[in-house]
PDB file of C-alpha atoms in Angstrom:
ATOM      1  CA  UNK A   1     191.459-146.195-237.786  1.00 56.00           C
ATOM      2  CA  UNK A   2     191.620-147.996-240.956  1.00 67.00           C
ATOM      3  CA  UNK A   3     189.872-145.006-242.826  1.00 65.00           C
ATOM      4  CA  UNK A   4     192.331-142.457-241.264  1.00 71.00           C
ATOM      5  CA  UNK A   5     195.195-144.676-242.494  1.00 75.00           C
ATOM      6  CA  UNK A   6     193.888-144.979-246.163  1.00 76.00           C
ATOM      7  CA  UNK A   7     193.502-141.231-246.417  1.00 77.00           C
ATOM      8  CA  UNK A   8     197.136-140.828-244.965  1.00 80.00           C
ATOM      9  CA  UNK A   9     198.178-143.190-247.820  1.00 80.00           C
ATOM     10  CA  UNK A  10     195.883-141.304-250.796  1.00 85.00           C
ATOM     11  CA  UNK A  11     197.114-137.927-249.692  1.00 85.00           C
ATOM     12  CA  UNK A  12     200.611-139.107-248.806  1.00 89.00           C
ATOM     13  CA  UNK A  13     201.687-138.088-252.856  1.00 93.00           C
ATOM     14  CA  UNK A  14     200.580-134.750-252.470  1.00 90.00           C
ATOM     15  CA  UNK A  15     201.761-133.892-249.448  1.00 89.00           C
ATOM     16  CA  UNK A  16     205.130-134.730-250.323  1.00 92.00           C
ATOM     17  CA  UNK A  17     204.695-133.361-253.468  1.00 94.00           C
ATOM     18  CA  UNK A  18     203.904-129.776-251.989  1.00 89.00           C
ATOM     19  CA  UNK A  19     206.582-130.337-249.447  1.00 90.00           C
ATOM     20  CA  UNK A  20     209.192-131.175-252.083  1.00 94.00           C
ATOM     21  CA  UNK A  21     207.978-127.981-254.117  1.00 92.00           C
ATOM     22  CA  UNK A  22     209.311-125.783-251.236  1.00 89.00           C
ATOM     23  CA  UNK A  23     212.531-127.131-251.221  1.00 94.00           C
ATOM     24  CA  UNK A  24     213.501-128.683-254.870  1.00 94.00           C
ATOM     25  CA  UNK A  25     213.050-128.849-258.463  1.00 95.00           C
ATOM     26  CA  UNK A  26     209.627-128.999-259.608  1.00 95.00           C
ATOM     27  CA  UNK A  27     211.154-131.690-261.915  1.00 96.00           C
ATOM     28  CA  UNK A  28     211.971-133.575-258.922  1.00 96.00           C
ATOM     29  CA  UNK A  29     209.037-133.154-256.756  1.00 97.00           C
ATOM     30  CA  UNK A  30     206.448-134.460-259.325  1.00 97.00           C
ATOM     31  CA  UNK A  31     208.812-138.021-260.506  1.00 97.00           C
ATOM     32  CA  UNK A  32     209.060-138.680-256.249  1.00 97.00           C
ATOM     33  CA  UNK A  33     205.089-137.835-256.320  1.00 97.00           C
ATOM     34  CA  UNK A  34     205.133-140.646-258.457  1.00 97.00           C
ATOM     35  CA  UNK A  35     207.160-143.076-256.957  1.00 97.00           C
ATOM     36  CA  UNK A  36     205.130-142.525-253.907  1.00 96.00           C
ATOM     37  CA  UNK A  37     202.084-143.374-255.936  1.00 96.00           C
ATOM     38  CA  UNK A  38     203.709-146.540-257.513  1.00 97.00           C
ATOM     39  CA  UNK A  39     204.906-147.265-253.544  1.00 95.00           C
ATOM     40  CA  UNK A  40     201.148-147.355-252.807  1.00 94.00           C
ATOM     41  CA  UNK A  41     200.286-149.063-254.699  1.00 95.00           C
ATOM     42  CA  UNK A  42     202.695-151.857-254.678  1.00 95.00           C
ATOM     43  CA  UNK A  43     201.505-151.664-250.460  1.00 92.00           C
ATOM     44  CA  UNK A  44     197.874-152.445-251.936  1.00 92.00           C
ATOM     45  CA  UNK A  45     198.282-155.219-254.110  1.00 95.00           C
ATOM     46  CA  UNK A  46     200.665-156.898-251.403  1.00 95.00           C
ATOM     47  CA  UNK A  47     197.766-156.741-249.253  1.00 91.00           C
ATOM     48  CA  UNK A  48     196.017-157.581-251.893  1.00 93.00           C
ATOM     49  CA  UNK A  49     193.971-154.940-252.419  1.00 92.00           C
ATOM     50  CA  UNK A  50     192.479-153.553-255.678  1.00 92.00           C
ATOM     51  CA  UNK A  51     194.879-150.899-257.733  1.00 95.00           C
ATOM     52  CA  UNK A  52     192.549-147.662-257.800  1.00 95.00           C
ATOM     53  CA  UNK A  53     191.754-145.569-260.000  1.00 96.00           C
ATOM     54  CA  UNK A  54     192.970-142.559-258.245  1.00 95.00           C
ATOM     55  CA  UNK A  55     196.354-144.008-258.175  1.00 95.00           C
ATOM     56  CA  UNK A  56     197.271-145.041-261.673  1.00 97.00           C
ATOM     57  CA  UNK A  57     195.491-141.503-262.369  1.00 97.00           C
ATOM     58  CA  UNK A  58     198.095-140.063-259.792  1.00 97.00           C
ATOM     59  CA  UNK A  59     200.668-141.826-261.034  1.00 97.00           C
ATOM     60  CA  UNK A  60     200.008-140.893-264.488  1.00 98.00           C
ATOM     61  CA  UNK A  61     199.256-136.868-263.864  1.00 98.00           C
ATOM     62  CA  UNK A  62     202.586-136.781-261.680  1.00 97.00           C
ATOM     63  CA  UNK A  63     204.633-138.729-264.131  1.00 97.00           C
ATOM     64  CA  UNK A  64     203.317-136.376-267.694  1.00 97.00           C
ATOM     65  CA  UNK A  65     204.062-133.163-265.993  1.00 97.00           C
ATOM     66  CA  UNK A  66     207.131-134.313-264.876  1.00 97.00           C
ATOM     67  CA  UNK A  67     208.308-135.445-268.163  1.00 97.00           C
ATOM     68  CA  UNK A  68     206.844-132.617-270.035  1.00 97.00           C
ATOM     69  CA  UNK A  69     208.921-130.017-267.587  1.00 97.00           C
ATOM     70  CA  UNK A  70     212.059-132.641-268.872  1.00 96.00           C
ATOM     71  CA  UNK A  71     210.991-133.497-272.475  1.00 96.00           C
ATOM     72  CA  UNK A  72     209.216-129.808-273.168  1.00 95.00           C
ATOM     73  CA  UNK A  73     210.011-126.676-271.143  1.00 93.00           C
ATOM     74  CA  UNK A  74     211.744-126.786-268.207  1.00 91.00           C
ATOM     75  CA  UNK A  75     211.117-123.245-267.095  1.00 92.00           C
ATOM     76  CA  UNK A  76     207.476-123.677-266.426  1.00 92.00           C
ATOM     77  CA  UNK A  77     206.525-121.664-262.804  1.00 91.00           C
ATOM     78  CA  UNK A  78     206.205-123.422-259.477  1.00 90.00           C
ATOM     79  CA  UNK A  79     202.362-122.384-259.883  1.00 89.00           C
ATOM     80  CA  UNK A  80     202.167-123.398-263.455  1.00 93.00           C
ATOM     81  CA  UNK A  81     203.157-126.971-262.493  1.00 95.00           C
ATOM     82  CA  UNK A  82     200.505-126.927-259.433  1.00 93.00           C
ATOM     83  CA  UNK A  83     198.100-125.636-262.179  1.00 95.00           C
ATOM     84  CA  UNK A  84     199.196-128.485-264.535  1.00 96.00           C
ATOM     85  CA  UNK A  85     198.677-131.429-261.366  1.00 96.00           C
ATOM     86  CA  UNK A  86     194.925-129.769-259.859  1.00 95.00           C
ATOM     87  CA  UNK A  87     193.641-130.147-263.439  1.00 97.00           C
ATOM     88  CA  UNK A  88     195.196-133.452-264.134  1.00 97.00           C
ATOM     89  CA  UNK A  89     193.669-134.706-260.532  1.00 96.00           C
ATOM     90  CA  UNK A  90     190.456-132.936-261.358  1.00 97.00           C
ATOM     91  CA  UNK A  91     189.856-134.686-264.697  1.00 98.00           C
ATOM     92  CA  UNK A  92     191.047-138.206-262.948  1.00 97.00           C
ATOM     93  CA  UNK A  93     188.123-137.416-260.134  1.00 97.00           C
ATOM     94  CA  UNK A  94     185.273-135.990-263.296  1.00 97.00           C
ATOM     95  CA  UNK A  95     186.063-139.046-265.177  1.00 97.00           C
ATOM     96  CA  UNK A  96     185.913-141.376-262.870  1.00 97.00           C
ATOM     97  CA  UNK A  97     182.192-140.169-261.982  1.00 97.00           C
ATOM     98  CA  UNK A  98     181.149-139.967-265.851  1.00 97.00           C
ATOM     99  CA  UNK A  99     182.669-143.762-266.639  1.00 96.00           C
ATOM    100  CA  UNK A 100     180.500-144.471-263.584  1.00 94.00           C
ATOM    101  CA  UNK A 101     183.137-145.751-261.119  1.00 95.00           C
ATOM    102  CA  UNK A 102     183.467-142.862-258.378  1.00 96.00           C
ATOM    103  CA  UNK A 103     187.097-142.858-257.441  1.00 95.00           C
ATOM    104  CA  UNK A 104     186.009-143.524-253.858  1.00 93.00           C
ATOM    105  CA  UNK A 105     184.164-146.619-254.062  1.00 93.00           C
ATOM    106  CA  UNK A 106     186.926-149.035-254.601  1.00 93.00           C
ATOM    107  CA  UNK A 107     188.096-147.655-251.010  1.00 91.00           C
ATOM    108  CA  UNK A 108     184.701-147.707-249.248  1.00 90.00           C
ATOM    109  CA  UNK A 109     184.366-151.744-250.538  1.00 91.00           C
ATOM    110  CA  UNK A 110     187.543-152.398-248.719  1.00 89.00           C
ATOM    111  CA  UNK A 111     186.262-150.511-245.682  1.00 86.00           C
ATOM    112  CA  UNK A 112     182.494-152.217-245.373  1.00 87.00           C
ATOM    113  CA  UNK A 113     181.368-155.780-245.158  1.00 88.00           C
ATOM    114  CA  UNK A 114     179.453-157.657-248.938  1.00 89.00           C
ATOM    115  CA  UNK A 115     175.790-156.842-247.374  1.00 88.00           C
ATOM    116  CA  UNK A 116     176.316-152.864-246.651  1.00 84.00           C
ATOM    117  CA  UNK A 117     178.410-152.577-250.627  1.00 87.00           C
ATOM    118  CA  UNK A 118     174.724-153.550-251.282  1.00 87.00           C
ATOM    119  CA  UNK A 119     172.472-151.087-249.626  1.00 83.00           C
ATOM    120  CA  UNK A 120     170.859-149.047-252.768  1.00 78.00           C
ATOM    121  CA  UNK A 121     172.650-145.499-250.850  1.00 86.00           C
ATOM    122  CA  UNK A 122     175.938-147.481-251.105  1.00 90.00           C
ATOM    123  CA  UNK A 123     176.713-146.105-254.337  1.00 90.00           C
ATOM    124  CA  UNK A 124     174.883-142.606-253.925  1.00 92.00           C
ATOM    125  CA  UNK A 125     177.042-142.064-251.083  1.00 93.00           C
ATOM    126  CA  UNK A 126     180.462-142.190-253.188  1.00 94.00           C
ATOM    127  CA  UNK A 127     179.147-140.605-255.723  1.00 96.00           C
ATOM    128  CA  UNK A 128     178.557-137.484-253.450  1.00 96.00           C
ATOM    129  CA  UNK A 129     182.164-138.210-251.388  1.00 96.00           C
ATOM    130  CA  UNK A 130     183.500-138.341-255.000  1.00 96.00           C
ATOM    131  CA  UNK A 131     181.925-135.341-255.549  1.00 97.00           C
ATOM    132  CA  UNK A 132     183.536-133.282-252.280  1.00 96.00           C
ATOM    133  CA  UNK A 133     186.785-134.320-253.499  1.00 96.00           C
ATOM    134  CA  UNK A 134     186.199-133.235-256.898  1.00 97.00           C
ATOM    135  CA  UNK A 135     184.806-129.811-255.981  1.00 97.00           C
ATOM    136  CA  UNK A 136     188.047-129.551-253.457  1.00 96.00           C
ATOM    137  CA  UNK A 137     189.827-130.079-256.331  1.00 96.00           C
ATOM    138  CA  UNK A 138     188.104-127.614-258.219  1.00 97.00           C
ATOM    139  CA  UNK A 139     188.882-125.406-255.430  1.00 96.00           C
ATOM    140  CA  UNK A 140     192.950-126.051-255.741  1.00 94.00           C
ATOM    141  CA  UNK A 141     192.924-125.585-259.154  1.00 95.00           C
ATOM    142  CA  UNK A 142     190.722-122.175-258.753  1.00 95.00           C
ATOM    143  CA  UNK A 143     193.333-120.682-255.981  1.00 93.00           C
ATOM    144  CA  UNK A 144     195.979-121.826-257.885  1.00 91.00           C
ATOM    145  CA  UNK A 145     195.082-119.976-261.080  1.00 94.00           C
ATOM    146  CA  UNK A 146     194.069-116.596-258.764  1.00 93.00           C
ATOM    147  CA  UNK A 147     197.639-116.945-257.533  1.00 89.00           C
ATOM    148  CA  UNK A 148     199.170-116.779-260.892  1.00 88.00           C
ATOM    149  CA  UNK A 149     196.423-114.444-262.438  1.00 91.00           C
ATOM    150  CA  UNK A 150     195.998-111.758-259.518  1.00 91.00           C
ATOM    151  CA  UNK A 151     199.451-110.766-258.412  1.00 83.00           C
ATOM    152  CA  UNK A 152     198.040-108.504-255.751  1.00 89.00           C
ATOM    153  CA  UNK A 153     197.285-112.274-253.349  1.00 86.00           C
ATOM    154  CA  UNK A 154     200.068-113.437-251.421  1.00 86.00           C
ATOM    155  CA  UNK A 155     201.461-117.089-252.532  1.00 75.00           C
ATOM    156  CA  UNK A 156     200.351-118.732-249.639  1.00 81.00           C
ATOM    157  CA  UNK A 157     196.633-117.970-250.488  1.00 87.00           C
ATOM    158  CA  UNK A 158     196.359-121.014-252.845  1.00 83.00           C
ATOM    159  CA  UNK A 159     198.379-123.102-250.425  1.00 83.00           C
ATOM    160  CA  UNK A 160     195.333-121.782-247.762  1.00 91.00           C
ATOM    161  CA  UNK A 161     192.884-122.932-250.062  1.00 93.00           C
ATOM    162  CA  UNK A 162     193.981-126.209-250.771  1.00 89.00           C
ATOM    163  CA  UNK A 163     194.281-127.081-246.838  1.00 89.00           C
ATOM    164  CA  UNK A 164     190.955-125.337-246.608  1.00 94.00           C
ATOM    165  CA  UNK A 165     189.883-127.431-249.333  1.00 95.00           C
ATOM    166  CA  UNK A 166     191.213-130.603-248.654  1.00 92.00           C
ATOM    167  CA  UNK A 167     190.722-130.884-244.887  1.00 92.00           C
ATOM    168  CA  UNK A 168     186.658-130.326-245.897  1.00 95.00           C
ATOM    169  CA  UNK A 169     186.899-133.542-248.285  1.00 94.00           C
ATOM    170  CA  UNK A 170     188.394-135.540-245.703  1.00 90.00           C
ATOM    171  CA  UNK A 171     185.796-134.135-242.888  1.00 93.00           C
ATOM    172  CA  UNK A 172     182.789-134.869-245.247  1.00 95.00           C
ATOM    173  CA  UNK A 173     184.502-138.470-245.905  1.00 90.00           C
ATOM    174  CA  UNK A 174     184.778-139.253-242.372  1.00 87.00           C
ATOM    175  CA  UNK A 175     181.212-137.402-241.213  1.00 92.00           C
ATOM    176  CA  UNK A 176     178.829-138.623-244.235  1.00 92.00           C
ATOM    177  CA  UNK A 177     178.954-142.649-244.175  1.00 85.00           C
ATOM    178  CA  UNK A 178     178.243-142.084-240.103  1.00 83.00           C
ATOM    179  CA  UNK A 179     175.668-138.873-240.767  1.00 86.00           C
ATOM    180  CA  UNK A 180     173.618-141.662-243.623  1.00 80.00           C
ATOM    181  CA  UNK A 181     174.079-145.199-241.822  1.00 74.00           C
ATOM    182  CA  UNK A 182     172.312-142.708-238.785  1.00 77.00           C
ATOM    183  CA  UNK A 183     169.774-141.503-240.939  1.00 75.00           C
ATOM    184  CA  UNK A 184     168.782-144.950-242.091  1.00 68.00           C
ATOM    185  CA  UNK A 185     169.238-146.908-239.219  1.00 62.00           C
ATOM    186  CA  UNK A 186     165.726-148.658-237.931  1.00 54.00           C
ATOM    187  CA  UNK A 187     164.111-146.774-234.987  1.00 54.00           C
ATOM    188  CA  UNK A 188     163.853-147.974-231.370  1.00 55.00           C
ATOM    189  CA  UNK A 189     161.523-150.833-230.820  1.00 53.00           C
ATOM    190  CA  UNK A 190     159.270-148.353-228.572  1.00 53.00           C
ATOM    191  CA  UNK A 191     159.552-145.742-231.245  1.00 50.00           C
ATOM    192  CA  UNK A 192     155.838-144.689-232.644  1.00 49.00           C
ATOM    193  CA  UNK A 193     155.841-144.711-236.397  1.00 50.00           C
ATOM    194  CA  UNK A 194     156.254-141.092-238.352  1.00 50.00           C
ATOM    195  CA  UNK A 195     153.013-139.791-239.644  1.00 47.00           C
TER     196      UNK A 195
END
């Protein structure tokens, strides 16, 4: 339950971004994406919780866009601006894996007990969750650009892949920490050793 709720509050941002992108200015949608982010996490630190990376990066990517579309050109597209926020999110998600800090373990420690944050396939196993985020990323920013660079596919195509996309990063979040602590758990007491 606690896991389900944390992803609700991660993806809660972009959600309402895309939401607010239906119905408003982009200008708009990316400063509330934002204020959602800072609402976050000001919920984390009053539970005191860490402030993660994927939020500051979140609030950061939201924020620039925004104030580039006010400060810069204010007649970028609808898919220009989604273009702008998958590679923002993308680079937040590849940097956080090359400084060494997958984006995902500050979550996992607040999810496991001190000895398991131990276990040597602790960190191997956010680097790979990391990893299906940052490929569904990859994958948002990919049917974003076909959108806007093959006029022939139907709008809703990048808004397919992204909900393709993102439902498989949360499914692989949720199945992988169960699919390893099964694959390492001891055998049976009756069990006769492997050969």
């Amino acid at each position: 339950m606690r896991l389900t709720m944390t992803i609700f509050l991660i993806l809660a941002p972009y959600g309402a971004f895309a939401m607010l992108m239906l119905v408003t200015s982009a200008t708009v949608s990316l400063l509330s994406a934002a204020l959602i982010c800072l609402a976050v996490i000001a919920f984390d630190v009053a539970r005191g919780r860490s402030i993660k990376i994927l939020g500051v990066g979140s609030v950061i990517v939201f924020a620039a866009v925004g104030f580039y579309l006010i400060f810069v050109d204010a007649t970028s597209s609808s898919i220009a601006v989604k273009i702008a926020v998958d590679a923002g999110m993308l680079l937040v998600s590849l940097g956080s894996i090359m400084i060494g800090h997958p984006f995902t373990r500050q979550y996992a420690l607040e999810q496991v007990d001190a000895e398991t944050a131990k276990l040597p396939g602790f960190i191997h196993a956010n680097y790979l969750i990391t990893g299906a985020w940052t490929v569904a990323m990859l994958l948002m920013l990919i049917g974003n650009i076909a959108v806007l660079y093959v006029p022939a596919l139907p709008l809703w195509t990048g808004l397919l892949i992204a909900f393709a996309a993102r439902n498989a990063a949360v499914y692989f979040t949720h199945w992988y920490p169960h699919h390893r602590a099964a694959k390492d758990a001891a055998p049976p007491a009756g069990a006769l050793p492997s050969r």
